[in-house]
Amino acid sequence: EICKVSGDDSGSSCINKAFMEALEKQVGTERWKNFQKQYPFSYQDLAEKFEVKKKQFDGKLDSVQSIFLKPKLAALLNREKNKDDEADENEAENDGKWDDPECTHMEFDNQENTLSIEGEFMIELHRKVRDNLCKLLCDRLQNPAMRGCQYVLLAG
């Protein structure tokens, strides 16, 4: 091993984390945390469905990935008051409007219970990982010990 592991945020889980953070920003931290606690299976279902869509993404700006949502998550994204969700009334940090100019990359369809994610946003989710990997490789390849190296193995 010529270079030690870096421990950087350069893996697939960073993409998942960025996606979940984008949803959290839309619905508000308190409501999102309560949803995760109260409906862990719905949260896990979303994570698994996003994982599939992430792997299916073809890298095209004009592609759209749609995820069918379980009812509790659909209700949260639809901003419906839910008897089980006391945070709705106390939430002040984010009104969660989907017409927020910063949120043009995701669209919730309350008729179909689907969340559509635009290709441009999928690329943005991958950008941090890509940039970190490129920087890491450039730094490592400048190491004199790498002279004459024919192969680089990335594991993680």
mmCIF file with all atom_site columns, C-alpha atoms in Angstrom:
data_model
loop_
_atom_site.group_PDB
_atom_site.id
_atom_site.type_symbol
_atom_site.label_atom_id
_atom_site.label_alt_id
_atom_site.label_comp_id
_atom_site.label_asym_id
_atom_site.label_entity_id
_atom_site.label_seq_id
_atom_site.pdbx_PDB_ins_code
_atom_site.Cartn_x
_atom_site.Cartn_y
_atom_site.Cartn_z
_atom_site.occupancy
_atom_site.B_iso_or_equiv
_atom_site.pdbx_formal_charge
_atom_site.auth_seq_id
_atom_site.auth_comp_id
_atom_site.auth_asym_id
_atom_site.auth_atom_id
_atom_site.pdbx_PDB_model_num
ATOM 1   C CA . GLU A 1 1   ? 0.000   0.000  0.000   1.00 0.00 ? 1   GLU A CA 1
ATOM 2   C CA . ILE A 1 2   ? 1.729   3.117  -1.227  1.00 0.00 ? 2   ILE A CA 1
ATOM 3   C CA . CYS A 1 3   ? -0.854  5.586  0.050   1.00 0.00 ? 3   CYS A CA 1
ATOM 4   C CA . LYS A 1 4   ? -2.844  5.277  3.242   1.00 0.00 ? 4   LYS A CA 1
ATOM 5   C CA . VAL A 1 5   ? -6.606  5.524  3.199   1.00 0.00 ? 5   VAL A CA 1
ATOM 6   C CA . SER A 1 6   ? -7.972  9.031  3.374   1.00 0.00 ? 6   SER A CA 1
ATOM 7   C CA . GLY A 1 7   ? -11.317 8.632  5.073   1.00 0.00 ? 7   GLY A CA 1
ATOM 8   C CA . ASP A 1 8   ? -12.720 11.358 2.828   1.00 0.00 ? 8   ASP A CA 1
ATOM 9   C CA . ASP A 1 9   ? -16.386 11.800 1.965   1.00 0.00 ? 9   ASP A CA 1
ATOM 10  C CA . SER A 1 10  ? -15.853 10.137 -1.384  1.00 0.00 ? 10  SER A CA 1
ATOM 11  C CA . GLY A 1 11  ? -18.368 7.331  -1.421  1.00 0.00 ? 11  GLY A CA 1
ATOM 12  C CA . SER A 1 12  ? -21.893 6.541  -2.402  1.00 0.00 ? 12  SER A CA 1
ATOM 13  C CA . SER A 1 13  ? -23.250 7.168  1.096   1.00 0.00 ? 13  SER A CA 1
ATOM 14  C CA . CYS A 1 14  ? -22.365 10.863 0.664   1.00 0.00 ? 14  CYS A CA 1
ATOM 15  C CA . ILE A 1 15  ? -24.773 11.040 -2.265  1.00 0.00 ? 15  ILE A CA 1
ATOM 16  C CA . ASN A 1 16  ? -27.533 9.456  -0.177  1.00 0.00 ? 16  ASN A CA 1
ATOM 17  C CA . LYS A 1 17  ? -26.816 11.853 2.680   1.00 0.00 ? 17  LYS A CA 1
ATOM 18  C CA . ALA A 1 18  ? -26.998 14.896 0.374   1.00 0.00 ? 18  ALA A CA 1
ATOM 19  C CA . PHE A 1 19  ? -30.372 13.714 -0.989  1.00 0.00 ? 19  PHE A CA 1
ATOM 20  C CA . MET A 1 20  ? -31.819 13.244 2.494   1.00 0.00 ? 20  MET A CA 1
ATOM 21  C CA . GLU A 1 21  ? -30.476 16.646 3.552   1.00 0.00 ? 21  GLU A CA 1
ATOM 22  C CA . ALA A 1 22  ? -32.230 18.259 0.586   1.00 0.00 ? 22  ALA A CA 1
ATOM 23  C CA . LEU A 1 23  ? -35.537 16.715 1.678   1.00 0.00 ? 23  LEU A CA 1
ATOM 24  C CA . GLU A 1 24  ? -34.898 17.754 5.269   1.00 0.00 ? 24  GLU A CA 1
ATOM 25  C CA . LYS A 1 25  ? -34.342 21.319 4.106   1.00 0.00 ? 25  LYS A CA 1
ATOM 26  C CA . GLN A 1 26  ? -37.685 21.290 2.326   1.00 0.00 ? 26  GLN A CA 1
ATOM 27  C CA . VAL A 1 27  ? -39.808 19.957 5.178   1.00 0.00 ? 27  VAL A CA 1
ATOM 28  C CA . GLY A 1 28  ? -37.827 21.374 8.089   1.00 0.00 ? 28  GLY A CA 1
ATOM 29  C CA . THR A 1 29  ? -35.425 19.680 10.455  1.00 0.00 ? 29  THR A CA 1
ATOM 30  C CA . GLU A 1 30  ? -37.883 19.088 13.289  1.00 0.00 ? 30  GLU A CA 1
ATOM 31  C CA . ARG A 1 31  ? -40.551 17.541 11.061  1.00 0.00 ? 31  ARG A CA 1
ATOM 32  C CA . TRP A 1 32  ? -37.931 15.420 9.248   1.00 0.00 ? 32  TRP A CA 1
ATOM 33  C CA . LYS A 1 33  ? -36.442 14.079 12.503  1.00 0.00 ? 33  LYS A CA 1
ATOM 34  C CA . ASN A 1 34  ? -39.924 13.285 13.827  1.00 0.00 ? 34  ASN A CA 1
ATOM 35  C CA . PHE A 1 35  ? -40.766 11.475 10.605  1.00 0.00 ? 35  PHE A CA 1
ATOM 36  C CA . GLN A 1 36  ? -37.598 9.368  10.859  1.00 0.00 ? 36  GLN A CA 1
ATOM 37  C CA . LYS A 1 37  ? -38.449 8.444  14.459  1.00 0.00 ? 37  LYS A CA 1
ATOM 38  C CA . GLN A 1 38  ? -42.149 7.759  13.944  1.00 0.00 ? 38  GLN A CA 1
ATOM 39  C CA . TYR A 1 39  ? -41.951 6.014  10.553  1.00 0.00 ? 39  TYR A CA 1
ATOM 40  C CA . PRO A 1 40  ? -38.571 4.289  10.268  1.00 0.00 ? 40  PRO A CA 1
ATOM 41  C CA . PHE A 1 41  ? -39.873 1.805  7.699   1.00 0.00 ? 41  PHE A CA 1
ATOM 42  C CA . SER A 1 42  ? -41.074 4.589  5.407   1.00 0.00 ? 42  SER A CA 1
ATOM 43  C CA . TYR A 1 43  ? -37.738 6.342  5.796   1.00 0.00 ? 43  TYR A CA 1
ATOM 44  C CA . GLN A 1 44  ? -35.843 3.129  5.013   1.00 0.00 ? 44  GLN A CA 1
ATOM 45  C CA . ASP A 1 45  ? -38.120 2.504  2.035   1.00 0.00 ? 45  ASP A CA 1
ATOM 46  C CA . LEU A 1 46  ? -37.229 5.948  0.665   1.00 0.00 ? 46  LEU A CA 1
ATOM 47  C CA . ALA A 1 47  ? -33.509 5.296  1.199   1.00 0.00 ? 47  ALA A CA 1
ATOM 48  C CA . GLU A 1 48  ? -33.720 1.966  -0.641  1.00 0.00 ? 48  GLU A CA 1
ATOM 49  C CA . LYS A 1 49  ? -35.722 3.420  -3.525  1.00 0.00 ? 49  LYS A CA 1
ATOM 50  C CA . PHE A 1 50  ? -33.291 6.317  -3.876  1.00 0.00 ? 50  PHE A CA 1
ATOM 51  C CA . GLU A 1 51  ? -30.402 3.852  -3.934  1.00 0.00 ? 51  GLU A CA 1
ATOM 52  C CA . VAL A 1 52  ? -32.002 2.069  -6.897  1.00 0.00 ? 52  VAL A CA 1
ATOM 53  C CA . LYS A 1 53  ? -32.694 5.328  -8.750  1.00 0.00 ? 53  LYS A CA 1
ATOM 54  C CA . LYS A 1 54  ? -29.150 6.534  -8.083  1.00 0.00 ? 54  LYS A CA 1
ATOM 55  C CA . LYS A 1 55  ? -27.758 3.380  -9.682  1.00 0.00 ? 55  LYS A CA 1
ATOM 56  C CA . GLN A 1 56  ? -30.144 3.673  -12.640 1.00 0.00 ? 56  GLN A CA 1
ATOM 57  C CA . PHE A 1 57  ? -29.273 7.314  -13.305 1.00 0.00 ? 57  PHE A CA 1
ATOM 58  C CA . ASP A 1 58  ? -27.793 7.646  -16.791 1.00 0.00 ? 58  ASP A CA 1
ATOM 59  C CA . GLY A 1 59  ? -25.991 10.944 -16.217 1.00 0.00 ? 59  GLY A CA 1
ATOM 60  C CA . LYS A 1 60  ? -28.236 12.948 -18.547 1.00 0.00 ? 60  LYS A CA 1
ATOM 61  C CA . LEU A 1 61  ? -29.430 16.404 -17.514 1.00 0.00 ? 61  LEU A CA 1
ATOM 62  C CA . ASP A 1 62  ? -32.889 15.879 -18.998 1.00 0.00 ? 62  ASP A CA 1
ATOM 63  C CA . SER A 1 63  ? -33.603 12.554 -17.313 1.00 0.00 ? 63  SER A CA 1
ATOM 64  C CA . VAL A 1 64  ? -36.033 12.329 -14.418 1.00 0.00 ? 64  VAL A CA 1
ATOM 65  C CA . GLN A 1 65  ? -35.997 9.728  -11.648 1.00 0.00 ? 65  GLN A CA 1
ATOM 66  C CA . SER A 1 66  ? -39.387 9.148  -9.989  1.00 0.00 ? 66  SER A CA 1
ATOM 67  C CA . ILE A 1 67  ? -39.858 7.489  -6.638  1.00 0.00 ? 67  ILE A CA 1
ATOM 68  C CA . PHE A 1 68  ? -43.226 6.161  -5.483  1.00 0.00 ? 68  PHE A CA 1
ATOM 69  C CA . LEU A 1 69  ? -43.678 7.142  -1.841  1.00 0.00 ? 69  LEU A CA 1
ATOM 70  C CA . LYS A 1 70  ? -45.347 5.385  1.058   1.00 0.00 ? 70  LYS A CA 1
ATOM 71  C CA . PRO A 1 71  ? -48.446 7.247  2.327   1.00 0.00 ? 71  PRO A CA 1
ATOM 72  C CA . LYS A 1 72  ? -46.873 8.707  5.503   1.00 0.00 ? 72  LYS A CA 1
ATOM 73  C CA . LEU A 1 73  ? -43.992 10.235 3.570   1.00 0.00 ? 73  LEU A CA 1
ATOM 74  C CA . ALA A 1 74  ? -46.332 11.455 0.844   1.00 0.00 ? 74  ALA A CA 1
ATOM 75  C CA . ALA A 1 75  ? -48.455 13.146 3.529   1.00 0.00 ? 75  ALA A CA 1
ATOM 76  C CA . LEU A 1 76  ? -45.367 14.835 4.985   1.00 0.00 ? 76  LEU A CA 1
ATOM 77  C CA . LEU A 1 77  ? -44.256 16.109 1.594   1.00 0.00 ? 77  LEU A CA 1
ATOM 78  C CA . ASN A 1 78  ? -47.783 17.190 0.762   1.00 0.00 ? 78  ASN A CA 1
ATOM 79  C CA . ARG A 1 79  ? -47.781 19.348 3.902   1.00 0.00 ? 79  ARG A CA 1
ATOM 80  C CA . GLU A 1 80  ? -50.958 17.742 5.196   1.00 0.00 ? 80  GLU A CA 1
ATOM 81  C CA . LYS A 1 81  ? -51.508 18.136 8.900   1.00 0.00 ? 81  LYS A CA 1
ATOM 82  C CA . ASN A 1 82  ? -51.052 14.752 10.488  1.00 0.00 ? 82  ASN A CA 1
ATOM 83  C CA . LYS A 1 83  ? -52.447 13.931 13.904  1.00 0.00 ? 83  LYS A CA 1
ATOM 84  C CA . ASP A 1 84  ? -49.282 11.993 14.718  1.00 0.00 ? 84  ASP A CA 1
ATOM 85  C CA . ASP A 1 85  ? -46.989 14.868 13.741  1.00 0.00 ? 85  ASP A CA 1
ATOM 86  C CA . GLU A 1 86  ? -47.048 17.493 16.493  1.00 0.00 ? 86  GLU A CA 1
ATOM 87  C CA . ALA A 1 87  ? -44.053 19.285 14.968  1.00 0.00 ? 87  ALA A CA 1
ATOM 88  C CA . ASP A 1 88  ? -46.229 20.701 12.181  1.00 0.00 ? 88  ASP A CA 1
ATOM 89  C CA . GLU A 1 89  ? -47.663 23.346 14.471  1.00 0.00 ? 89  GLU A CA 1
ATOM 90  C CA . ASN A 1 90  ? -44.311 24.154 16.112  1.00 0.00 ? 90  ASN A CA 1
ATOM 91  C CA . GLU A 1 91  ? -42.206 24.271 12.954  1.00 0.00 ? 91  GLU A CA 1
ATOM 92  C CA . ALA A 1 92  ? -40.944 27.782 12.261  1.00 0.00 ? 92  ALA A CA 1
ATOM 93  C CA . GLU A 1 93  ? -37.653 27.227 10.457  1.00 0.00 ? 93  GLU A CA 1
ATOM 94  C CA . ASN A 1 94  ? -39.024 26.214 7.038   1.00 0.00 ? 94  ASN A CA 1
ATOM 95  C CA . ASP A 1 95  ? -42.451 26.536 5.547   1.00 0.00 ? 95  ASP A CA 1
ATOM 96  C CA . GLY A 1 96  ? -41.616 23.655 3.220   1.00 0.00 ? 96  GLY A CA 1
ATOM 97  C CA . LYS A 1 97  ? -43.148 25.173 0.093   1.00 0.00 ? 97  LYS A CA 1
ATOM 98  C CA . TRP A 1 98  ? -42.305 23.200 -3.013  1.00 0.00 ? 98  TRP A CA 1
ATOM 99  C CA . ASP A 1 99  ? -42.416 26.371 -5.077  1.00 0.00 ? 99  ASP A CA 1
ATOM 100 C CA . ASP A 1 100 ? -39.327 27.595 -3.230  1.00 0.00 ? 100 ASP A CA 1
ATOM 101 C CA . PRO A 1 101 ? -37.007 29.018 -5.926  1.00 0.00 ? 101 PRO A CA 1
ATOM 102 C CA . GLU A 1 102 ? -34.114 27.056 -4.424  1.00 0.00 ? 102 GLU A CA 1
ATOM 103 C CA . CYS A 1 103 ? -35.993 23.777 -4.911  1.00 0.00 ? 103 CYS A CA 1
ATOM 104 C CA . THR A 1 104 ? -36.415 23.504 -8.640  1.00 0.00 ? 104 THR A CA 1
ATOM 105 C CA . HIS A 1 105 ? -34.757 20.104 -8.790  1.00 0.00 ? 105 HIS A CA 1
ATOM 106 C CA . MET A 1 106 ? -37.446 18.007 -7.102  1.00 0.00 ? 106 MET A CA 1
ATOM 107 C CA . GLU A 1 107 ? -41.177 17.902 -7.636  1.00 0.00 ? 107 GLU A CA 1
ATOM 108 C CA . PHE A 1 108 ? -43.792 16.143 -5.544  1.00 0.00 ? 108 PHE A CA 1
ATOM 109 C CA . ASP A 1 109 ? -46.965 14.907 -7.262  1.00 0.00 ? 109 ASP A CA 1
ATOM 110 C CA . ASN A 1 110 ? -49.629 14.445 -4.594  1.00 0.00 ? 110 ASN A CA 1
ATOM 111 C CA . GLN A 1 111 ? -52.002 12.707 -7.016  1.00 0.00 ? 111 GLN A CA 1
ATOM 112 C CA . GLU A 1 112 ? -49.488 9.980  -7.854  1.00 0.00 ? 112 GLU A CA 1
ATOM 113 C CA . ASN A 1 113 ? -47.561 10.053 -4.547  1.00 0.00 ? 113 ASN A CA 1
ATOM 114 C CA . THR A 1 114 ? -44.306 10.379 -6.446  1.00 0.00 ? 114 THR A CA 1
ATOM 115 C CA . LEU A 1 115 ? -41.201 12.439 -5.943  1.00 0.00 ? 115 LEU A CA 1
ATOM 116 C CA . SER A 1 116 ? -39.498 13.309 -9.219  1.00 0.00 ? 116 SER A CA 1
ATOM 117 C CA . ILE A 1 117 ? -35.807 14.169 -9.181  1.00 0.00 ? 117 ILE A CA 1
ATOM 118 C CA . GLU A 1 118 ? -34.338 15.998 -12.155 1.00 0.00 ? 118 GLU A CA 1
ATOM 119 C CA . GLY A 1 119 ? -31.114 14.844 -13.780 1.00 0.00 ? 119 GLY A CA 1
ATOM 120 C CA . GLU A 1 120 ? -29.416 18.134 -13.045 1.00 0.00 ? 120 GLU A CA 1
ATOM 121 C CA . PHE A 1 121 ? -29.948 17.584 -9.315  1.00 0.00 ? 121 PHE A CA 1
ATOM 122 C CA . MET A 1 122 ? -28.739 13.979 -9.519  1.00 0.00 ? 122 MET A CA 1
ATOM 123 C CA . ILE A 1 123 ? -25.533 15.303 -11.092 1.00 0.00 ? 123 ILE A CA 1
ATOM 124 C CA . GLU A 1 124 ? -25.243 17.916 -8.340  1.00 0.00 ? 124 GLU A CA 1
ATOM 125 C CA . LEU A 1 125 ? -25.609 15.181 -5.694  1.00 0.00 ? 125 LEU A CA 1
ATOM 126 C CA . HIS A 1 126 ? -22.698 13.311 -7.303  1.00 0.00 ? 126 HIS A CA 1
ATOM 127 C CA . ARG A 1 127 ? -20.523 16.423 -7.715  1.00 0.00 ? 127 ARG A CA 1
ATOM 128 C CA . LYS A 1 128 ? -19.001 16.487 -4.221  1.00 0.00 ? 128 LYS A CA 1
ATOM 129 C CA . VAL A 1 129 ? -17.976 12.832 -4.453  1.00 0.00 ? 129 VAL A CA 1
ATOM 130 C CA . ARG A 1 130 ? -16.560 13.302 -7.941  1.00 0.00 ? 130 ARG A CA 1
ATOM 131 C CA . ASP A 1 131 ? -14.611 16.398 -6.941  1.00 0.00 ? 131 ASP A CA 1
ATOM 132 C CA . ASN A 1 132 ? -13.244 14.711 -3.816  1.00 0.00 ? 132 ASN A CA 1
ATOM 133 C CA . LEU A 1 133 ? -12.136 11.656 -5.796  1.00 0.00 ? 133 LEU A CA 1
ATOM 134 C CA . CYS A 1 134 ? -10.441 13.767 -8.458  1.00 0.00 ? 134 CYS A CA 1
ATOM 135 C CA . LYS A 1 135 ? -8.561  15.787 -5.845  1.00 0.00 ? 135 LYS A CA 1
ATOM 136 C CA . LEU A 1 136 ? -7.560  12.650 -3.958  1.00 0.00 ? 136 LEU A CA 1
ATOM 137 C CA . LEU A 1 137 ? -6.279  10.961 -7.124  1.00 0.00 ? 137 LEU A CA 1
ATOM 138 C CA . CYS A 1 138 ? -4.346  14.046 -8.235  1.00 0.00 ? 138 CYS A CA 1
ATOM 139 C CA . ASP A 1 139 ? -2.738  14.360 -4.800  1.00 0.00 ? 139 ASP A CA 1
ATOM 140 C CA . ARG A 1 140 ? -1.817  10.673 -4.710  1.00 0.00 ? 140 ARG A CA 1
ATOM 141 C CA . LEU A 1 141 ? -0.473  10.571 -8.253  1.00 0.00 ? 141 LEU A CA 1
ATOM 142 C CA . GLN A 1 142 ? 1.914   13.418 -7.432  1.00 0.00 ? 142 GLN A CA 1
ATOM 143 C CA . ASN A 1 143 ? 3.512   11.243 -4.744  1.00 0.00 ? 143 ASN A CA 1
ATOM 144 C CA . PRO A 1 144 ? 7.004   10.206 -5.932  1.00 0.00 ? 144 PRO A CA 1
ATOM 145 C CA . ALA A 1 145 ? 6.285   6.655  -4.787  1.00 0.00 ? 145 ALA A CA 1
ATOM 146 C CA . MET A 1 146 ? 3.657   6.435  -7.550  1.00 0.00 ? 146 MET A CA 1
ATOM 147 C CA . ARG A 1 147 ? 6.251   6.815  -10.350 1.00 0.00 ? 147 ARG A CA 1
ATOM 148 C CA . GLY A 1 148 ? 5.941   3.895  -12.679 1.00 0.00 ? 148 GLY A CA 1
ATOM 149 C CA . CYS A 1 149 ? 2.623   2.809  -11.214 1.00 0.00 ? 149 CYS A CA 1
ATOM 150 C CA . GLN A 1 150 ? 0.503   1.202  -13.914 1.00 0.00 ? 150 GLN A CA 1
ATOM 151 C CA . TYR A 1 151 ? -2.688  0.580  -11.950 1.00 0.00 ? 151 TYR A CA 1
ATOM 152 C CA . VAL A 1 152 ? -4.645  2.356  -9.240  1.00 0.00 ? 152 VAL A CA 1
ATOM 153 C CA . LEU A 1 153 ? -7.183  0.401  -7.215  1.00 0.00 ? 153 LEU A CA 1
ATOM 154 C CA . LEU A 1 154 ? -9.984  2.366  -5.591  1.00 0.00 ? 154 LEU A CA 1
ATOM 155 C CA . ALA A 1 155 ? -11.798 0.489  -2.854  1.00 0.00 ? 155 ALA A CA 1
ATOM 156 C CA . GLY A 1 156 ? -14.504 1.570  -0.531  1.00 0.00 ? 156 GLY A CA 1
#
